[in-house]
Amino acid sequence: MRRHLIPLLGLLLVACGSPSPKQTYRSTQRDLSRSSNAFDADTQERITDRVARLCEEYRAGKIQTAEDLHYTDAVLWRAQDVESLDLGIVIAHLADQKGHPNSLKYAAYATDRQCLMRGKPQRYGTQMAYSLVNDRWSLYATNPITTDQERAKMGIPPLADLQARADRKNAEPNTLPLGSR
């Protein structure tokens, strides 16, 4: 009996294929909501694997619809490498061109992550960090040239609202990394 289960399991995996971009997005969200620290190595490894798989599937032409493009980018903006973030920005614009609402916000997230990776101020103000020294969340440095109108075009709130979000996060009891209080 056992001898027959292994090939059967393999057939099931091949028949089912890989998870859809929407399923991959949901798995990523589930991982992040369960983790006490979104930056733990196991969570980041799973996200990195998902990013790599989605990039491969996109390049192979398997991700075409506006919805699939949107959910792909909703995972890719969390990439740890500039190349995947570049692809995420392209995909967000394609999803937008195909009519998916809210796709450009992921291009803004990816752009800000790229800026930070390059040691530059973020453009839109979407990324924040927790400081153990100050025991606070705060926005990373933001390029003052970017206007709230530019943010709005990307589906991003005004900078004052982004700062208020960081302030609210500081006021909430369970939003700080473990061991910080």
mmCIF file of C-alpha atoms in Angstrom, residues 5-150:
data_model
loop_
_atom_site.group_PDB
_atom_site.id
_atom_site.type_symbol
_atom_site.label_atom_id
_atom_site.label_comp_id
_atom_site.label_asym_id
_atom_site.label_seq_id
_atom_site.Cartn_x
_atom_site.Cartn_y
_atom_site.Cartn_z
ATOM 1 C CA LEU A 5 0.964 6.232 -2.061
ATOM 2 C CA ILE A 6 4.222 7.957 -2.991
ATOM 3 C CA PRO A 7 3.613 7.895 -6.780
ATOM 4 C CA LEU A 8 -0.008 8.890 -6.186
ATOM 5 C CA LEU A 9 1.081 11.879 -4.119
ATOM 6 C CA GLY A 10 3.525 12.864 -6.876
ATOM 7 C CA LEU A 11 0.754 12.685 -9.472
ATOM 8 C CA LEU A 12 -1.484 14.855 -7.329
ATOM 9 C CA LEU A 13 1.224 17.504 -7.002
ATOM 10 C CA VAL A 14 1.866 17.544 -10.751
ATOM 11 C CA ALA A 15 -1.857 17.618 -11.562
ATOM 12 C CA CYS A 16 -2.536 20.458 -9.159
ATOM 13 C CA GLY A 17 0.421 22.548 -10.303
ATOM 14 C CA SER A 18 1.746 25.389 -8.257
ATOM 15 C CA PRO A 19 -0.519 27.622 -6.203
ATOM 16 C CA SER A 20 -2.154 30.550 -7.946
ATOM 17 C CA PRO A 21 -0.810 34.050 -7.277
ATOM 18 C CA LYS A 22 -3.859 34.691 -5.083
ATOM 19 C CA GLN A 23 -3.188 31.549 -3.035
ATOM 20 C CA THR A 24 0.478 32.534 -2.775
ATOM 21 C CA TYR A 25 -0.515 36.006 -1.565
ATOM 22 C CA ARG A 26 -2.847 34.497 1.043
ATOM 23 C CA SER A 27 -0.117 32.123 2.244
ATOM 24 C CA THR A 28 2.248 35.067 2.594
ATOM 25 C CA GLN A 29 -0.316 37.072 4.556
ATOM 26 C CA ARG A 30 -1.005 34.069 6.774
ATOM 27 C CA ASP A 31 2.729 33.666 7.444
ATOM 28 C CA LEU A 32 3.091 37.326 8.342
ATOM 29 C CA SER A 33 0.048 37.342 10.626
ATOM 30 C CA ARG A 34 1.203 34.232 12.504
ATOM 31 C CA SER A 35 4.783 35.326 12.982
ATOM 32 C CA SER A 36 5.640 37.350 16.049
ATOM 33 C CA ASN A 37 8.450 38.807 13.976
ATOM 34 C CA ALA A 38 7.889 39.296 10.235
ATOM 35 C CA PHE A 39 11.650 39.372 9.787
ATOM 36 C CA ASP A 40 12.383 35.948 11.245
ATOM 37 C CA ALA A 41 14.521 33.736 9.019
ATOM 38 C CA ASP A 42 11.868 31.062 8.380
ATOM 39 C CA THR A 43 9.228 33.581 7.290
ATOM 40 C CA GLN A 44 11.701 35.430 5.069
ATOM 41 C CA GLU A 45 12.865 32.176 3.490
ATOM 42 C CA ARG A 46 9.298 31.202 2.585
ATOM 43 C CA ILE A 47 8.631 34.658 1.135
ATOM 44 C CA THR A 48 11.885 34.555 -0.846
ATOM 45 C CA ASP A 49 10.924 31.146 -2.274
ATOM 46 C CA ARG A 50 7.482 32.452 -3.248
ATOM 47 C CA VAL A 51 8.993 35.544 -4.878
ATOM 48 C CA ALA A 52 11.389 33.387 -6.919
ATOM 49 C CA ARG A 53 8.575 31.054 -8.038
ATOM 50 C CA LEU A 54 6.293 33.925 -9.051
ATOM 51 C CA CYS A 55 9.118 35.618 -10.989
ATOM 52 C CA GLU A 56 9.755 32.346 -12.862
ATOM 53 C CA GLU A 57 6.056 31.886 -13.615
ATOM 54 C CA TYR A 58 5.718 35.461 -14.867
ATOM 55 C CA ARG A 59 8.774 35.117 -17.112
ATOM 56 C CA ALA A 60 7.355 31.838 -18.458
ATOM 57 C CA GLY A 61 4.149 33.665 -19.444
ATOM 58 C CA LYS A 62 1.966 31.879 -16.897
ATOM 59 C CA ILE A 63 0.789 35.053 -15.164
ATOM 60 C CA GLN A 64 -1.379 37.099 -17.525
ATOM 61 C CA THR A 65 -4.632 38.346 -16.023
ATOM 62 C CA ALA A 66 -4.965 41.635 -14.170
ATOM 63 C CA GLU A 67 -5.886 39.765 -10.988
ATOM 64 C CA ASP A 68 -2.940 37.372 -11.216
ATOM 65 C CA LEU A 69 -0.583 40.270 -11.953
ATOM 66 C CA HIS A 70 -1.977 42.148 -8.952
ATOM 67 C CA TYR A 71 -1.548 39.250 -6.521
ATOM 68 C CA THR A 72 1.908 38.508 -7.909
ATOM 69 C CA ASP A 73 2.988 42.047 -7.188
ATOM 70 C CA ALA A 74 1.336 41.930 -3.765
ATOM 71 C CA VAL A 75 3.989 39.300 -2.932
ATOM 72 C CA LEU A 76 6.907 40.661 -4.995
ATOM 73 C CA TRP A 77 7.079 43.995 -3.186
ATOM 74 C CA ARG A 78 8.364 42.037 -0.176
ATOM 75 C CA ALA A 79 11.386 40.793 -2.160
ATOM 76 C CA GLN A 80 14.848 41.100 -0.680
ATOM 77 C CA ASP A 81 16.576 41.792 -4.014
ATOM 78 C CA VAL A 82 16.442 44.769 -6.360
ATOM 79 C CA GLU A 83 15.886 42.644 -9.487
ATOM 80 C CA SER A 84 12.644 41.124 -8.144
ATOM 81 C CA LEU A 85 11.509 44.558 -6.985
ATOM 82 C CA ASP A 86 12.175 45.907 -10.501
ATOM 83 C CA LEU A 87 9.999 43.160 -11.934
ATOM 84 C CA GLY A 88 7.346 43.888 -9.314
ATOM 85 C CA ILE A 89 7.184 47.526 -10.434
ATOM 86 C CA VAL A 90 6.726 46.449 -14.063
ATOM 87 C CA ILE A 91 4.028 43.955 -13.058
ATOM 88 C CA ALA A 92 2.171 46.564 -10.975
ATOM 89 C CA HIS A 93 2.024 48.903 -13.968
ATOM 90 C CA LEU A 94 0.802 46.051 -16.202
ATOM 91 C CA ALA A 95 -1.952 45.194 -13.718
ATOM 92 C CA ASP A 96 -2.911 48.865 -13.643
ATOM 93 C CA GLN A 97 -2.980 49.012 -17.467
ATOM 94 C CA LYS A 98 -5.222 45.944 -17.486
ATOM 95 C CA GLY A 99 -7.609 47.744 -15.156
ATOM 96 C CA HIS A 100 -6.868 46.323 -11.726
ATOM 97 C CA PRO A 101 -7.519 48.973 -9.064
ATOM 98 C CA ASN A 102 -4.927 49.577 -6.345
ATOM 99 C CA SER A 103 -2.060 47.919 -8.202
ATOM 100 C CA LEU A 104 0.141 50.998 -8.295
ATOM 101 C CA LYS A 105 0.472 51.044 -4.510
ATOM 102 C CA TYR A 106 2.618 47.926 -4.816
ATOM 103 C CA ALA A 107 4.862 49.734 -7.296
ATOM 104 C CA ALA A 108 5.249 52.469 -4.661
ATOM 105 C CA TYR A 109 6.071 49.898 -1.953
ATOM 106 C CA ALA A 110 8.665 48.247 -4.211
ATOM 107 C CA THR A 111 10.153 51.603 -5.207
ATOM 108 C CA ASP A 112 10.559 52.589 -1.560
ATOM 109 C CA ARG A 113 12.198 49.252 -0.710
ATOM 110 C CA GLN A 114 14.611 49.706 -3.615
ATOM 111 C CA CYS A 115 15.523 53.195 -2.417
ATOM 112 C CA LEU A 116 16.255 51.867 1.062
ATOM 113 C CA MET A 117 18.353 49.003 -0.313
ATOM 114 C CA ARG A 118 20.391 51.556 -2.220
ATOM 115 C CA GLY A 119 20.870 53.710 0.886
ATOM 116 C CA LYS A 120 18.632 56.523 -0.376
ATOM 117 C CA PRO A 121 15.522 58.127 1.134
ATOM 118 C CA GLN A 122 12.312 56.409 0.150
ATOM 119 C CA ARG A 123 10.216 58.176 -2.464
ATOM 120 C CA TYR A 124 6.650 57.684 -1.201
ATOM 121 C CA GLY A 125 7.026 57.081 2.538
ATOM 122 C CA THR A 126 5.520 53.600 2.694
ATOM 123 C CA GLN A 127 8.216 51.922 4.790
ATOM 124 C CA MET A 128 8.730 52.236 8.534
ATOM 125 C CA ALA A 129 11.143 50.747 11.016
ATOM 126 C CA TYR A 130 11.204 49.951 14.696
ATOM 127 C CA SER A 131 14.041 51.435 16.742
ATOM 128 C CA LEU A 132 15.058 49.485 19.821
ATOM 129 C CA VAL A 133 17.009 52.533 21.011
ATOM 130 C CA ASN A 134 14.007 54.870 20.851
ATOM 131 C CA ASP A 135 11.394 52.155 21.469
ATOM 132 C CA ARG A 136 9.353 53.570 18.577
ATOM 133 C CA TRP A 137 8.184 52.985 15.045
ATOM 134 C CA SER A 138 9.033 55.726 12.567
ATOM 135 C CA LEU A 139 9.078 56.284 8.837
ATOM 136 C CA TYR A 140 12.375 55.847 7.110
ATOM 137 C CA ALA A 141 13.714 59.098 5.641
ATOM 138 C CA THR A 142 11.501 60.249 2.799
ATOM 139 C CA ASN A 143 12.527 62.303 -0.212
ATOM 140 C CA PRO A 144 10.995 65.762 0.348
ATOM 141 C CA ILE A 145 10.601 66.335 -3.405
ATOM 142 C CA THR A 146 7.774 63.784 -3.695
ATOM 143 C CA THR A 147 4.398 65.482 -3.338
ATOM 144 C CA ASP A 148 1.170 64.195 -1.854
ATOM 145 C CA GLN A 149 -0.299 64.440 -5.378
ATOM 146 C CA GLU A 150 2.315 61.972 -6.611
#
